[in-house]
Coordinates of C-alpha atoms in Angstrom, one line a residue:
X506 CA -21.8 23.6 7.4
X507 CA -24.5 21.0 7.0
X508 CA -24.5 17.8 8.9
X509 CA -23.6 15.9 5.7
X510 CA -20.6 18.2 5.0
X511 CA -19.5 17.9 8.6
X512 CA -19.6 14.1 8.5
X513 CA -17.6 14.0 5.2
X514 CA -15.0 16.5 6.6
X515 CA -14.7 14.4 9.8
X516 CA -14.3 11.2 7.7
X517 CA -11.5 12.8 5.7
X518 CA -9.7 14.0 8.9
X519 CA -10.1 10.5 10.4
X520 CA -8.7 8.9 7.2
X521 CA -5.8 11.2 7.2
X522 CA -4.9 10.8 10.9
X523 CA -5.2 7.0 10.6
X524 CA -3.0 7.0 7.5
X525 CA -0.3 9.1 9.1
X526 CA -0.1 7.2 12.4
X527 CA -0.3 3.9 10.6
X528 CA 2.5 4.6 8.0
X529 CA 4.8 5.9 10.7
X530 CA 4.4 2.7 12.7
X531 CA 4.8 0.1 10.0
X532 CA 6.8 1.7 7.2
X533 CA 10.1 -0.3 7.8
X534 CA 8.2 -3.6 7.5
X535 CA 6.7 -2.3 4.2
X536 CA 10.3 -1.5 3.0
X537 CA 11.3 -5.1 3.9
X538 CA 8.3 -6.4 2.0
X539 CA 9.3 -4.5 -1.2
X540 CA 13.0 -5.7 -1.0
X541 CA 12.0 -9.3 -0.3
X542 CA 9.6 -9.3 -3.2
X543 CA 12.2 -7.8 -5.6
X544 CA 15.1 -10.2 -4.8
X545 CA 15.6 -12.8 -7.6
X546 CA 17.7 -15.9 -7.5
X547 CA 20.4 -15.8 -4.8
X548 CA 18.7 -14.3 -1.8
X549 CA 20.3 -11.2 -0.3
X550 CA 17.9 -11.2 2.6
X551 CA 16.8 -14.3 4.5
X552 CA 13.6 -12.8 5.8
X553 CA 12.0 -9.6 7.3
X554 CA 14.2 -9.3 10.4
X555 CA 17.4 -10.0 8.4
X556 CA 16.4 -7.4 5.8
X557 CA 15.7 -4.8 8.5
X558 CA 19.0 -5.5 10.3
X559 CA 21.0 -5.3 7.1
X560 CA 19.2 -2.1 6.0
X561 CA 19.8 -0.4 9.4
X562 CA 23.5 -1.4 9.3
X563 CA 24.1 -0.2 5.7
X564 CA 21.8 2.8 5.6
X565 CA 21.2 3.8 9.2
X566 CA 17.9 4.0 11.1
X567 CA 16.4 6.4 8.6
X568 CA 17.4 4.1 5.8
X569 CA 14.4 2.0 6.9
X570 CA 12.1 5.0 6.2
X571 CA 13.3 5.6 2.6
X572 CA 10.2 6.5 0.6
X573 CA 8.2 7.3 3.7
X574 CA 7.8 11.0 2.7
X575 CA 5.9 10.1 -0.4
X576 CA 3.6 7.8 1.6
X577 CA 3.1 10.4 4.4
X578 CA 2.2 13.0 1.8
X579 CA -0.2 10.9 -0.2
X580 CA -1.6 8.5 2.4
X581 CA -4.0 11.0 3.7
X582 CA -5.8 11.5 0.4
X583 CA -5.6 7.8 -0.4
X584 CA -7.1 6.6 2.9
X585 CA -9.6 9.5 2.8
X586 CA -10.8 8.5 -0.7
X587 CA -10.9 4.8 0.2
X588 CA -12.9 5.2 3.4
X589 CA -15.2 7.9 2.1
X590 CA -15.8 6.0 -1.2
X591 CA -16.7 2.9 0.7
X592 CA -19.2 4.8 2.9
X593 CA -20.6 6.6 -0.1
X594 CA -21.2 3.3 -2.1
X595 CA -22.6 1.5 0.9
X596 CA -25.2 4.3 1.4
X597 CA -25.9 4.3 -2.3
X598 CA -26.3 0.5 -2.6
X599 CA -27.9 -0.4 0.7
X600 CA -31.1 0.9 2.1
X601 CA -30.3 2.9 5.1
X602 CA -26.6 1.8 4.7
X603 CA -26.9 -0.5 7.7
X604 CA -28.8 -3.5 6.5
X605 CA -26.4 -6.3 5.7
X606 CA -26.2 -7.6 2.1
X607 CA -23.0 -9.3 1.2
X608 CA -23.3 -8.7 -2.6
X609 CA -23.9 -5.0 -2.1
X610 CA -21.1 -4.8 0.5
X611 CA -18.7 -6.4 -2.0
X612 CA -19.8 -3.9 -4.7
X613 CA -19.2 -1.0 -2.3
X614 CA -15.7 -2.4 -1.5
X615 CA -15.0 -2.8 -5.2
X616 CA -16.0 0.9 -5.9
X617 CA -13.8 2.0 -3.0
X618 CA -10.8 0.0 -4.5
X619 CA -11.3 1.6 -7.9
X620 CA -11.5 5.1 -6.6
X621 CA -8.3 5.0 -4.5
X622 CA -6.0 3.9 -7.3
X623 CA -6.0 7.4 -8.6
X624 CA -3.6 8.2 -5.7
X625 CA -2.3 4.7 -4.8
X626 CA -0.7 3.9 -8.2
X627 CA 1.7 6.9 -8.5
X628 CA 2.3 6.8 -4.7
X629 CA 3.4 3.2 -4.7
X630 CA 5.3 3.7 -8.0
X631 CA 7.5 6.4 -6.4
X632 CA 7.7 4.6 -3.0
X633 CA 9.0 1.3 -4.5
X634 CA 11.9 3.0 -6.4
X635 CA 13.0 4.7 -3.2
X636 CA 12.6 1.6 -1.0
X637 CA 14.5 -0.6 -3.5
X638 CA 17.4 1.8 -4.1
X639 CA 19.3 0.4 -1.1
X640 CA 19.0 -3.2 -2.2
X641 CA 20.2 -2.2 -5.7
X642 CA 23.2 -0.4 -4.3
X643 CA 24.3 -3.5 -2.4
X644 CA 23.4 -5.6 -5.5
X645 CA 25.7 -3.5 -7.7
X646 CA 28.5 -3.4 -5.2
X647 CA 28.3 -7.2 -5.2
X648 CA 28.6 -7.4 -8.9
X649 CA 31.5 -4.9 -9.2
X650 CA 29.0 -2.2 -10.0
X651 CA 28.5 -3.3 -13.7
X652 CA 25.9 -1.2 -15.6
X653 CA 22.2 -1.8 -14.8
X654 CA 20.1 -3.7 -17.4
X655 CA 17.4 -1.0 -17.5
X656 CA 17.6 2.7 -18.0
X657 CA 18.3 4.6 -14.8
X658 CA 16.1 7.5 -13.8
X659 CA 19.0 9.8 -13.1
X660 CA 21.2 11.0 -16.0
X661 CA 25.0 10.8 -16.2
X662 CA 27.5 8.7 -14.3
X663 CA 26.6 10.1 -10.9
X664 CA 23.4 8.1 -11.0
X665 CA 25.0 5.2 -9.0
X666 CA 26.0 7.5 -6.2
X667 CA 23.2 10.0 -6.2
X668 CA 20.3 9.2 -3.9
X669 CA 17.1 9.3 -5.9
X670 CA 14.3 11.5 -4.6
X671 CA 10.6 11.2 -5.3
X672 CA 10.5 14.6 -7.0
X673 CA 13.4 13.7 -9.2
X674 CA 11.9 10.3 -10.2
X675 CA 8.4 11.9 -10.8
X676 CA 9.9 14.7 -12.9
X677 CA 12.0 12.3 -14.9
X678 CA 9.0 10.0 -15.5
X679 CA 6.7 12.9 -16.5
X680 CA 9.4 14.3 -18.8
X681 CA 10.1 11.0 -20.6
X682 CA 6.8 9.1 -20.5
X683 CA 4.2 11.7 -19.5
X684 CA 1.4 10.8 -17.0
X685 CA 1.5 7.2 -18.1
X686 CA 4.9 6.8 -16.6
X687 CA 3.6 7.6 -13.1
X688 CA 0.7 5.2 -13.7
X689 CA 2.8 2.3 -14.7
X690 CA 1.4 -0.9 -13.2
X691 CA -2.1 0.6 -13.0
X692 CA -3.6 -2.7 -14.1
X693 CA -1.7 -4.6 -11.5
X694 CA -2.7 -2.1 -8.8
X695 CA -6.4 -2.4 -9.7
X696 CA -6.0 -6.2 -9.7
X697 CA -4.7 -6.1 -6.2
X698 CA -6.8 -3.3 -4.7
X699 CA -10.2 -4.3 -5.9
X700 CA -10.1 -7.9 -4.6
X701 CA -8.5 -6.5 -1.4
X702 CA -11.4 -4.1 -0.8
X703 CA -14.0 -6.8 -1.8
X704 CA -12.6 -9.1 0.9
X705 CA -11.7 -6.5 3.5
X706 CA -14.8 -4.2 3.8
X707 CA -17.6 -6.9 4.1
X708 CA -15.3 -9.0 6.4
X709 CA -14.7 -6.1 8.6
X710 CA -18.3 -5.0 8.7
X711 CA -19.5 -8.5 9.7
X712 CA -16.7 -9.1 12.3
X713 CA -17.4 -5.7 13.7
X714 CA -21.1 -6.4 13.9
X715 CA -20.4 -9.4 16.1
X716 CA -19.4 -7.0 18.9
X717 CA -22.3 -4.5 18.4
X718 CA -23.3 -3.0 21.7
X719 CA -27.0 -2.0 21.9
X720 CA -26.3 0.6 24.6
X721 CA -23.4 2.4 22.9
X722 CA -24.9 2.0 19.4
X723 CA -21.6 0.6 18.1
X724 CA -18.9 -2.0 18.8
X725 CA -16.3 -1.2 21.5
X726 CA -12.9 0.3 20.4
X727 CA -11.0 -2.9 21.1
X728 CA -13.5 -4.9 19.1
X729 CA -13.2 -2.5 16.1
X730 CA -9.4 -2.5 16.3
X731 CA -9.2 -6.3 16.4
X732 CA -11.8 -6.6 13.5
X733 CA -9.7 -4.2 11.4
X734 CA -6.5 -6.1 12.1
X735 CA -8.1 -9.5 11.3
X736 CA -9.9 -8.4 8.2
X737 CA -6.8 -6.5 7.0
X738 CA -4.4 -9.4 7.4
X739 CA -6.8 -12.0 5.8
X740 CA -7.3 -9.7 2.8
X741 CA -3.6 -8.8 2.6
X742 CA -2.4 -12.4 2.5
X743 CA -5.1 -13.3 0.0
X744 CA -3.9 -10.8 -2.5
X745 CA -0.1 -11.2 -2.0
X746 CA 0.5 -12.9 -5.4
X747 CA -1.0 -9.8 -7.1
X748 CA 1.1 -7.5 -4.9
X749 CA 4.3 -9.4 -5.9
X750 CA 3.4 -8.9 -9.6
X751 CA 2.7 -5.2 -9.0
X752 CA 6.0 -4.6 -7.1
X753 CA 8.0 -6.4 -9.9
X754 CA 6.2 -4.4 -12.7
X755 CA 6.6 -1.1 -11.0
X756 CA 10.3 -1.5 -10.2
X757 CA 12.0 0.6 -12.9
X758 CA 15.7 -0.1 -12.0
X759 CA 16.7 -3.7 -12.1
X760 CA 19.8 -5.4 -10.7
X761 CA 22.1 -7.5 -12.9
X762 CA 20.4 -10.5 -14.3
X763 CA 16.9 -9.3 -13.1
X764 CA 14.1 -9.6 -15.6
X765 CA 12.2 -6.7 -17.2
X766 CA 8.5 -7.4 -17.7
X767 CA 6.2 -6.3 -20.5
X768 CA 3.0 -6.8 -18.4
X769 CA 1.1 -8.8 -15.8
X770 CA 0.9 -12.1 -17.7
X771 CA 4.5 -11.9 -18.8
X772 CA 5.6 -11.2 -15.2
X773 CA 3.5 -14.0 -13.8
X774 CA 4.8 -16.5 -16.4
X775 CA 8.5 -15.6 -15.8
X776 CA 8.0 -15.7 -12.0
X777 CA 6.4 -19.1 -12.2
X778 CA 9.0 -20.6 -14.5
X779 CA 12.1 -19.1 -12.9
X780 CA 11.3 -18.9 -9.2
X781 CA 8.5 -21.4 -8.8
X782 CA 5.0 -21.0 -7.2
X783 CA 6.4 -20.0 -3.8
X784 CA 7.7 -16.7 -5.3
X785 CA 4.1 -15.5 -5.5
X786 CA 3.9 -15.5 -1.7
X787 CA 7.1 -13.5 -1.1
X788 CA 6.6 -10.9 1.6
X789 CA 3.2 -12.3 2.6
X790 CA 4.1 -12.2 6.3
X791 CA 5.3 -8.7 6.0
X792 CA 2.2 -7.7 4.2
X793 CA 0.0 -9.0 7.0
X794 CA 2.2 -7.2 9.6
X795 CA 1.9 -4.0 7.6
X796 CA -1.8 -4.1 6.7
X797 CA -3.2 -5.4 10.0
X798 CA -2.1 -2.5 12.3
X799 CA -2.7 0.0 9.4
X800 CA -6.4 -1.0 9.2
X801 CA -6.7 -1.6 12.9
X802 CA -5.5 1.9 13.6
X803 CA -7.8 3.3 10.8
X804 CA -10.9 1.7 12.2
X805 CA -9.9 2.7 15.7
X806 CA -9.5 6.4 14.8
X807 CA -12.8 6.2 12.9
X808 CA -14.6 4.8 16.0
X809 CA -13.0 7.2 18.5
X810 CA -14.2 9.9 16.1
X811 CA -11.0 12.1 16.2
X812 CA -12.3 14.1 13.1
X813 CA -15.6 14.9 14.9
X814 CA -13.7 16.0 18.0
X815 CA -11.4 18.3 16.0
X816 CA -14.4 19.9 14.2
X817 CA -16.1 20.4 17.6
X818 CA -13.2 22.6 18.7
X819 CA -13.7 24.9 15.7
X820 CA -17.4 25.3 16.2

């Protein structure tokens, strides 16, 4: 194995470990974010804490982890693609990959954002259906379980009682709409992930550089962790409006009186008219709380070099 192969393998392991640890830590907050972003009109949940308490009461502790299996399965390739792509583009666009050039760093981030949607879009599509199922169940009970406005993804009358599973939804989408069904909301995902990467990667690189230690040849673990958290939350809050649109567009099953959207502009227009400008920032706090530790952990794992250590054991 060449040094190049070794470093790529190590990066993939690092990305995977970071993703798994991160998702396990923050998934319930992500579930709260999806449910808060999807509630229309009369609020079922007052905020993140209220949402988590109601979910735990109605669906038990593991109810807060609905949809986590999809994420845990696909977060490794997603994070691996994102981190490896960013490194690849940085080395490609910047002489020796170290010299700071903001434009080139933003381009590298943009490339990373575009590469990762291959996994991100279907992953979030499936995750959102599972996360929102509990909210819809309460919504339907509240409205005397009248029929849903949009076609359900399980067939027959058992659909209201049967818990959807990721494989069932994926199969149903592939069967009825082909691959396009799994990539619904691709435009919205790109619109969110590219600006996110453009903000996050250069901001992290520059913050991290502030703590560069000449002796160690890199910043300390604590500095990298904090840089990842700060850059992550700034980027997350900045793109929240696009995340709200993406969540709404990708939610297949709607509650009574909830809108169906034909695209990004249609969704933005209806949201603005019916729920006002503040609706675009729904779940912003949750997003910062999810993304900050996620990226802090990712950068920490990267800097400890867990992948390199694992590979050393096999040598």
